[in-house]
Amino acid sequence: MTIPSRQEAQKLFADIAAKLDVCDLQQGKEPQTSRIHFQNVASCAYKIAAKISHLDEEKAYILGLLHDYGQLEETLDKNKFHGTAGYDLMMQKGYDEVAKICLTHSFPEYDFKPERFTYNQKEVIRARKIINNLTYDDYDLLIQYSDMLSCGKKITDLKSRIKYILKTYHTTRTDAKIRYKTMLKIKHHFDTLCGKDTYKLLGITND
Ligand SMILES: [Fe+2]
């Protein structure tokens, strides 16, 4: 499994973030929402990984920084899905470990049903098939968790994030409940591994 160096990851991030800055403004979002989201996911992943002996915080940072690398493709073309777009781009560069994260971060429920998702169905079904041949490890879970905590430009608790998802993405209440339950399990997993409440570790107080 291969990932880029921190320097190379920063270059890839800078390039995609500059393009997404323009898209964010065009879409009326707060300036640099995407850029800050990428950085927040990287920072949460780094801080948690640094407390866990079998995880490498540098690797966690790099995976967090590039987890949404396919976002530009989806922003420019709604028929694309950022998960598979990022997966393809990272595989082309030979960074298979980042490619895996690009795909798995959107699916905390390993046995997900493609029809639950509003992304392009053909692409979600393709993601389902690729994931069937993968095993989730602690890096997959770490980026799923860090991504959930990184809401807009903020780092927030899971309850607030689920409320935001319900408001923003037309998710059903049942799906939101499933996601919340999954994420609480992942939180518990990392709280146990860290020997500390990860909310405290990340300075999250509003739960
Ligand atoms: Fe994300």
PDB file of C-alpha atoms and ligand atoms in Angstrom:
ATOM      1  CA  MET A   1       0.000   0.000   0.000  1.00  0.00           C
ATOM      2  CA  THR A   2       1.389   3.397  -0.985  1.00  0.00           C
ATOM      3  CA  ILE A   3       0.765   6.980   0.088  1.00  0.00           C
ATOM      4  CA  PRO A   4       2.474  10.230  -0.973  1.00  0.00           C
ATOM      5  CA  SER A   5       4.998  12.024   1.236  1.00  0.00           C
ATOM      6  CA  ARG A   6       3.638  14.907   3.356  1.00  0.00           C
ATOM      7  CA  GLN A   7       5.265  17.341   0.861  1.00  0.00           C
ATOM      8  CA  GLU A   8       3.630  15.694  -2.150  1.00  0.00           C
ATOM      9  CA  ALA A   9       0.279  15.496  -0.306  1.00  0.00           C
ATOM     10  CA  GLN A  10       0.499  19.237   0.476  1.00  0.00           C
ATOM     11  CA  LYS A  11       1.102  19.945  -3.215  1.00  0.00           C
ATOM     12  CA  LEU A  12      -1.887  17.829  -4.287  1.00  0.00           C
ATOM     13  CA  PHE A  13      -4.015  19.484  -1.598  1.00  0.00           C
ATOM     14  CA  ALA A  14      -2.920  23.020  -2.564  1.00  0.00           C
ATOM     15  CA  ASP A  15      -3.856  22.398  -6.182  1.00  0.00           C
ATOM     16  CA  ILE A  16      -7.312  20.953  -5.501  1.00  0.00           C
ATOM     17  CA  ALA A  17      -8.060  23.443  -2.679  1.00  0.00           C
ATOM     18  CA  ALA A  18      -7.295  26.439  -4.934  1.00  0.00           C
ATOM     19  CA  LYS A  19      -9.801  25.137  -7.489  1.00  0.00           C
ATOM     20  CA  LEU A  20     -12.404  24.380  -4.813  1.00  0.00           C
ATOM     21  CA  ASP A  21     -11.951  27.903  -3.354  1.00  0.00           C
ATOM     22  CA  VAL A  22     -13.276  29.244  -6.664  1.00  0.00           C
ATOM     23  CA  CYS A  23     -16.186  26.739  -6.690  1.00  0.00           C
ATOM     24  CA  ASP A  24     -17.100  27.568  -3.065  1.00  0.00           C
ATOM     25  CA  LEU A  25     -17.376  31.258  -3.939  1.00  0.00           C
ATOM     26  CA  GLN A  26     -19.383  30.537  -7.095  1.00  0.00           C
ATOM     27  CA  GLN A  27     -21.787  28.386  -5.070  1.00  0.00           C
ATOM     28  CA  GLY A  28     -22.268  31.080  -2.438  1.00  0.00           C
ATOM     29  CA  LYS A  29     -20.569  29.043   0.284  1.00  0.00           C
ATOM     30  CA  GLU A  30     -18.430  30.705   2.922  1.00  0.00           C
ATOM     31  CA  PRO A  31     -14.924  31.290   1.487  1.00  0.00           C
ATOM     32  CA  GLN A  32     -12.595  28.306   1.778  1.00  0.00           C
ATOM     33  CA  THR A  33     -15.185  25.927   3.272  1.00  0.00           C
ATOM     34  CA  SER A  34     -13.798  22.904   1.391  1.00  0.00           C
ATOM     35  CA  ARG A  35     -10.146  23.790   2.069  1.00  0.00           C
ATOM     36  CA  ILE A  36     -10.787  24.154   5.803  1.00  0.00           C
ATOM     37  CA  HIS A  37     -12.825  20.930   5.890  1.00  0.00           C
ATOM     38  CA  PHE A  38      -9.898  18.990   4.364  1.00  0.00           C
ATOM     39  CA  GLN A  39      -7.503  20.547   6.898  1.00  0.00           C
ATOM     40  CA  ASN A  40      -9.829  19.876   9.838  1.00  0.00           C
ATOM     41  CA  VAL A  41     -10.189  16.205   8.902  1.00  0.00           C
ATOM     42  CA  ALA A  42      -6.385  15.921   8.636  1.00  0.00           C
ATOM     43  CA  SER A  43      -5.901  17.649  11.982  1.00  0.00           C
ATOM     44  CA  CYS A  44      -8.502  15.511  13.864  1.00  0.00           C
ATOM     45  CA  ALA A  45      -7.034  12.325  12.368  1.00  0.00           C
ATOM     46  CA  TYR A  46      -3.503  13.406  13.328  1.00  0.00           C
ATOM     47  CA  LYS A  47      -4.423  14.209  16.952  1.00  0.00           C
ATOM     48  CA  ILE A  48      -6.270  10.921  17.486  1.00  0.00           C
ATOM     49  CA  ALA A  49      -3.630   8.784  15.728  1.00  0.00           C
ATOM     50  CA  ALA A  50      -0.882  10.411  17.833  1.00  0.00           C
ATOM     51  CA  LYS A  51      -2.504   8.840  20.929  1.00  0.00           C
ATOM     52  CA  ILE A  52      -2.662   5.326  19.455  1.00  0.00           C
ATOM     53  CA  SER A  53       0.540   3.306  19.261  1.00  0.00           C
ATOM     54  CA  HIS A  54      -0.377   1.194  16.217  1.00  0.00           C
ATOM     55  CA  LEU A  55      -1.342   4.242  14.127  1.00  0.00           C
ATOM     56  CA  ASP A  56       1.057   6.646  12.408  1.00  0.00           C
ATOM     57  CA  GLU A  57      -0.086  10.252  12.831  1.00  0.00           C
ATOM     58  CA  GLU A  58       1.774  11.449   9.706  1.00  0.00           C
ATOM     59  CA  LYS A  59      -0.041   8.880   7.598  1.00  0.00           C
ATOM     60  CA  ALA A  60      -3.365   9.780   9.262  1.00  0.00           C
ATOM     61  CA  TYR A  61      -2.758  13.467   8.422  1.00  0.00           C
ATOM     62  CA  ILE A  62      -1.993  12.730   4.761  1.00  0.00           C
ATOM     63  CA  LEU A  63      -5.049  10.465   4.382  1.00  0.00           C
ATOM     64  CA  GLY A  64      -7.251  13.117   6.003  1.00  0.00           C
ATOM     65  CA  LEU A  65      -5.893  15.892   3.799  1.00  0.00           C
ATOM     66  CA  LEU A  66      -6.666  13.952   0.613  1.00  0.00           C
ATOM     67  CA  HIS A  67      -9.849  12.045   1.585  1.00  0.00           C
ATOM     68  CA  ASP A  68     -12.085  14.333  -0.518  1.00  0.00           C
ATOM     69  CA  TYR A  69      -9.674  14.648  -3.451  1.00  0.00           C
ATOM     70  CA  GLY A  70     -12.493  13.710  -5.866  1.00  0.00           C
ATOM     71  CA  GLN A  71     -14.713  16.554  -4.639  1.00  0.00           C
ATOM     72  CA  LEU A  72     -13.787  18.894  -7.497  1.00  0.00           C
ATOM     73  CA  GLU A  73     -14.940  16.318 -10.071  1.00  0.00           C
ATOM     74  CA  GLU A  74     -18.323  15.933  -8.345  1.00  0.00           C
ATOM     75  CA  THR A  75     -18.699  19.705  -7.945  1.00  0.00           C
ATOM     76  CA  LEU A  76     -18.097  20.251 -11.654  1.00  0.00           C
ATOM     77  CA  ASP A  77     -20.206  17.293 -12.815  1.00  0.00           C
ATOM     78  CA  LYS A  78     -23.105  16.027 -10.684  1.00  0.00           C
ATOM     79  CA  ASN A  79     -23.012  12.695 -12.541  1.00  0.00           C
ATOM     80  CA  LYS A  80     -19.740  11.994 -10.796  1.00  0.00           C
ATOM     81  CA  PHE A  81     -19.381  10.768  -7.234  1.00  0.00           C
ATOM     82  CA  HIS A  82     -16.410  12.195  -5.301  1.00  0.00           C
ATOM     83  CA  GLY A  83     -15.672   8.800  -3.731  1.00  0.00           C
ATOM     84  CA  THR A  84     -15.062   6.911  -6.958  1.00  0.00           C
ATOM     85  CA  ALA A  85     -13.622  10.022  -8.676  1.00  0.00           C
ATOM     86  CA  GLY A  86     -11.014  10.366  -5.899  1.00  0.00           C
ATOM     87  CA  TYR A  87     -10.399   6.621  -5.956  1.00  0.00           C
ATOM     88  CA  ASP A  88      -9.679   6.680  -9.711  1.00  0.00           C
ATOM     89  CA  LEU A  89      -7.417   9.759  -9.541  1.00  0.00           C
ATOM     90  CA  MET A  90      -5.373   8.361  -6.644  1.00  0.00           C
ATOM     91  CA  MET A  91      -5.073   4.910  -8.273  1.00  0.00           C
ATOM     92  CA  GLN A  92      -3.751   6.631 -11.426  1.00  0.00           C
ATOM     93  CA  LYS A  93      -1.072   8.272  -9.281  1.00  0.00           C
ATOM     94  CA  GLY A  94      -0.234   4.925  -7.648  1.00  0.00           C
ATOM     95  CA  TYR A  95      -1.438   6.025  -4.186  1.00  0.00           C
ATOM     96  CA  ASP A  96      -3.651   3.039  -3.502  1.00  0.00           C
ATOM     97  CA  GLU A  97      -3.969   3.668   0.222  1.00  0.00           C
ATOM     98  CA  VAL A  98      -5.351   7.174  -0.364  1.00  0.00           C
ATOM     99  CA  ALA A  99      -7.590   5.730  -3.102  1.00  0.00           C
ATOM    100  CA  LYS A 100      -9.088   3.333  -0.543  1.00  0.00           C
ATOM    101  CA  ILE A 101      -9.797   6.205   1.868  1.00  0.00           C
ATOM    102  CA  CYS A 102     -11.379   8.324  -0.905  1.00  0.00           C
ATOM    103  CA  LEU A 103     -13.844   5.479  -1.331  1.00  0.00           C
ATOM    104  CA  THR A 104     -14.442   4.205   2.201  1.00  0.00           C
ATOM    105  CA  HIS A 105     -14.838   7.557   3.997  1.00  0.00           C
ATOM    106  CA  SER A 106     -18.346   7.967   2.557  1.00  0.00           C
ATOM    107  CA  PHE A 107     -19.545   4.574   3.791  1.00  0.00           C
ATOM    108  CA  PRO A 108     -19.164   4.058   7.555  1.00  0.00           C
ATOM    109  CA  GLU A 109     -21.716   1.211   7.280  1.00  0.00           C
ATOM    110  CA  TYR A 110     -19.670  -1.493   5.561  1.00  0.00           C
ATOM    111  CA  ASP A 111     -22.811  -3.365   4.415  1.00  0.00           C
ATOM    112  CA  PHE A 112     -24.472  -0.262   2.962  1.00  0.00           C
ATOM    113  CA  LYS A 113     -27.249  -0.509   0.404  1.00  0.00           C
ATOM    114  CA  PRO A 114     -26.430   1.673  -2.657  1.00  0.00           C
ATOM    115  CA  GLU A 115     -30.031   2.915  -2.960  1.00  0.00           C
ATOM    116  CA  ARG A 116     -29.683   4.653   0.441  1.00  0.00           C
ATOM    117  CA  PHE A 117     -27.393   7.194  -1.197  1.00  0.00           C
ATOM    118  CA  THR A 118     -28.334  10.120  -3.420  1.00  0.00           C
ATOM    119  CA  TYR A 119     -25.006  10.140  -5.289  1.00  0.00           C
ATOM    120  CA  ASN A 120     -24.913   8.816  -8.859  1.00  0.00           C
ATOM    121  CA  GLN A 121     -26.261   5.258  -8.450  1.00  0.00           C
ATOM    122  CA  LYS A 122     -23.995   3.674 -11.065  1.00  0.00           C
ATOM    123  CA  GLU A 123     -20.972   5.028  -9.203  1.00  0.00           C
ATOM    124  CA  VAL A 124     -22.269   3.993  -5.771  1.00  0.00           C
ATOM    125  CA  ILE A 125     -22.848   0.460  -7.086  1.00  0.00           C
ATOM    126  CA  ARG A 126     -19.283   0.482  -8.434  1.00  0.00           C
ATOM    127  CA  ALA A 127     -18.062   1.659  -5.006  1.00  0.00           C
ATOM    128  CA  ARG A 128     -20.050  -1.185  -3.389  1.00  0.00           C
ATOM    129  CA  LYS A 129     -18.306  -3.733  -5.636  1.00  0.00           C
ATOM    130  CA  ILE A 130     -14.811  -2.376  -4.920  1.00  0.00           C
ATOM    131  CA  ILE A 131     -15.492  -2.203  -1.159  1.00  0.00           C
ATOM    132  CA  ASN A 132     -16.687  -5.840  -1.197  1.00  0.00           C
ATOM    133  CA  ASN A 133     -13.057  -6.784  -1.860  1.00  0.00           C
ATOM    134  CA  LEU A 134     -11.619  -4.498   0.840  1.00  0.00           C
ATOM    135  CA  THR A 135     -11.407  -4.754   4.618  1.00  0.00           C
ATOM    136  CA  TYR A 136     -11.885  -1.623   6.733  1.00  0.00           C
ATOM    137  CA  ASP A 137      -8.927  -0.934   9.023  1.00  0.00           C
ATOM    138  CA  ASP A 138      -8.441   1.701  11.729  1.00  0.00           C
ATOM    139  CA  TYR A 139      -7.350   4.304   9.155  1.00  0.00           C
ATOM    140  CA  ASP A 140     -10.672   3.900   7.306  1.00  0.00           C
ATOM    141  CA  LEU A 141     -12.568   4.278  10.589  1.00  0.00           C
ATOM    142  CA  LEU A 142     -10.388   7.200  11.681  1.00  0.00           C
ATOM    143  CA  ILE A 143     -11.084   9.208   8.530  1.00  0.00           C
ATOM    144  CA  GLN A 144     -14.813   8.339   8.651  1.00  0.00           C
ATOM    145  CA  TYR A 145     -14.897   9.634  12.239  1.00  0.00           C
ATOM    146  CA  SER A 146     -12.787  12.747  11.540  1.00  0.00           C
ATOM    147  CA  ASP A 147     -14.919  13.509   8.478  1.00  0.00           C
ATOM    148  CA  MET A 148     -18.122  13.280  10.529  1.00  0.00           C
ATOM    149  CA  LEU A 149     -16.730  15.628  13.165  1.00  0.00           C
ATOM    150  CA  SER A 150     -15.670  18.177  10.523  1.00  0.00           C
ATOM    151  CA  CYS A 151     -18.809  20.053   9.638  1.00  0.00           C
ATOM    152  CA  GLY A 152     -18.518  23.014   7.273  1.00  0.00           C
ATOM    153  CA  LYS A 153     -15.624  25.044   8.673  1.00  0.00           C
ATOM    154  CA  LYS A 154     -16.073  23.749  12.233  1.00  0.00           C
ATOM    155  CA  ILE A 155     -15.228  20.689  14.278  1.00  0.00           C
ATOM    156  CA  THR A 156     -18.359  19.577  16.069  1.00  0.00           C
ATOM    157  CA  ASP A 157     -19.974  16.719  18.002  1.00  0.00           C
ATOM    158  CA  LEU A 158     -21.794  13.879  16.248  1.00  0.00           C
ATOM    159  CA  LYS A 159     -25.301  15.018  17.258  1.00  0.00           C
ATOM    160  CA  SER A 160     -24.779  18.455  15.682  1.00  0.00           C
ATOM    161  CA  ARG A 161     -23.302  16.868  12.584  1.00  0.00           C
ATOM    162  CA  ILE A 162     -26.285  14.528  12.170  1.00  0.00           C
ATOM    163  CA  LYS A 163     -28.654  17.497  12.515  1.00  0.00           C
ATOM    164  CA  TYR A 164     -26.668  19.300   9.803  1.00  0.00           C
ATOM    165  CA  ILE A 165     -26.849  16.226   7.534  1.00  0.00           C
ATOM    166  CA  LEU A 166     -30.640  16.009   8.008  1.00  0.00           C
ATOM    167  CA  LYS A 167     -31.006  19.690   7.130  1.00  0.00           C
ATOM    168  CA  THR A 168     -28.589  19.772   4.198  1.00  0.00           C
ATOM    169  CA  TYR A 169     -28.626  16.438   2.380  1.00  0.00           C
ATOM    170  CA  HIS A 170     -32.300  15.322   2.324  1.00  0.00           C
ATOM    171  CA  THR A 171     -31.366  12.243   4.351  1.00  0.00           C
ATOM    172  CA  THR A 172     -34.259  10.318   5.916  1.00  0.00           C
ATOM    173  CA  ARG A 173     -34.565  10.154   9.723  1.00  0.00           C
ATOM    174  CA  THR A 174     -34.018   6.381   9.577  1.00  0.00           C
ATOM    175  CA  ASP A 175     -30.754   6.822   7.656  1.00  0.00           C
ATOM    176  CA  ALA A 176     -29.631   9.554  10.028  1.00  0.00           C
ATOM    177  CA  LYS A 177     -30.318   7.245  13.000  1.00  0.00           C
ATOM    178  CA  ILE A 178     -28.328   4.422  11.375  1.00  0.00           C
ATOM    179  CA  ARG A 179     -25.425   6.808  10.721  1.00  0.00           C
ATOM    180  CA  TYR A 180     -25.511   8.187  14.277  1.00  0.00           C
ATOM    181  CA  LYS A 181     -25.454   4.675  15.757  1.00  0.00           C
ATOM    182  CA  THR A 182     -22.524   3.654  13.551  1.00  0.00           C
ATOM    183  CA  MET A 183     -20.588   6.793  14.387  1.00  0.00           C
ATOM    184  CA  LEU A 184     -21.155   6.398  18.137  1.00  0.00           C
ATOM    185  CA  LYS A 185     -19.644   2.898  17.855  1.00  0.00           C
ATOM    186  CA  ILE A 186     -16.632   4.332  16.005  1.00  0.00           C
ATOM    187  CA  LYS A 187     -16.290   7.094  18.617  1.00  0.00           C
ATOM    188  CA  HIS A 188     -16.317   4.478  21.382  1.00  0.00           C
ATOM    189  CA  HIS A 189     -13.668   2.479  19.475  1.00  0.00           C
ATOM    190  CA  PHE A 190     -11.307   5.478  19.338  1.00  0.00           C
ATOM    191  CA  ASP A 191     -12.112   6.654  22.882  1.00  0.00           C
ATOM    192  CA  THR A 192     -11.048   3.180  24.062  1.00  0.00           C
ATOM    193  CA  LEU A 193      -7.892   3.115  21.928  1.00  0.00           C
ATOM    194  CA  CYS A 194      -6.919   6.630  23.100  1.00  0.00           C
ATOM    195  CA  GLY A 195      -7.819   5.908  26.728  1.00  0.00           C
ATOM    196  CA  LYS A 196      -9.589   9.266  26.673  1.00  0.00           C
ATOM    197  CA  ASP A 197     -12.754  10.901  25.331  1.00  0.00           C
ATOM    198  CA  THR A 198     -11.835  11.968  21.795  1.00  0.00           C
ATOM    199  CA  TYR A 199     -14.186  14.966  22.116  1.00  0.00           C
ATOM    200  CA  LYS A 200     -11.967  16.226  24.954  1.00  0.00           C
ATOM    201  CA  LEU A 201      -8.861  15.469  22.932  1.00  0.00           C
ATOM    202  CA  LEU A 202     -10.203  17.582  20.056  1.00  0.00           C
ATOM    203  CA  GLY A 203     -11.655  20.340  22.249  1.00  0.00           C
ATOM    204  CA  ILE A 204     -15.283  19.514  21.359  1.00  0.00           C
ATOM    205  CA  THR A 205     -17.592  20.699  24.137  1.00  0.00           C
ATOM    206  CA  ASN A 206     -21.060  21.112  22.633  1.00  0.00           C
ATOM    207  CA  ASP A 207     -22.627  17.620  22.970  1.00  0.00           C
TER     208      ASP A 207
HETATM  209 FE    FE B   1     -15.042  15.083   3.813  1.00  0.00          FE
END
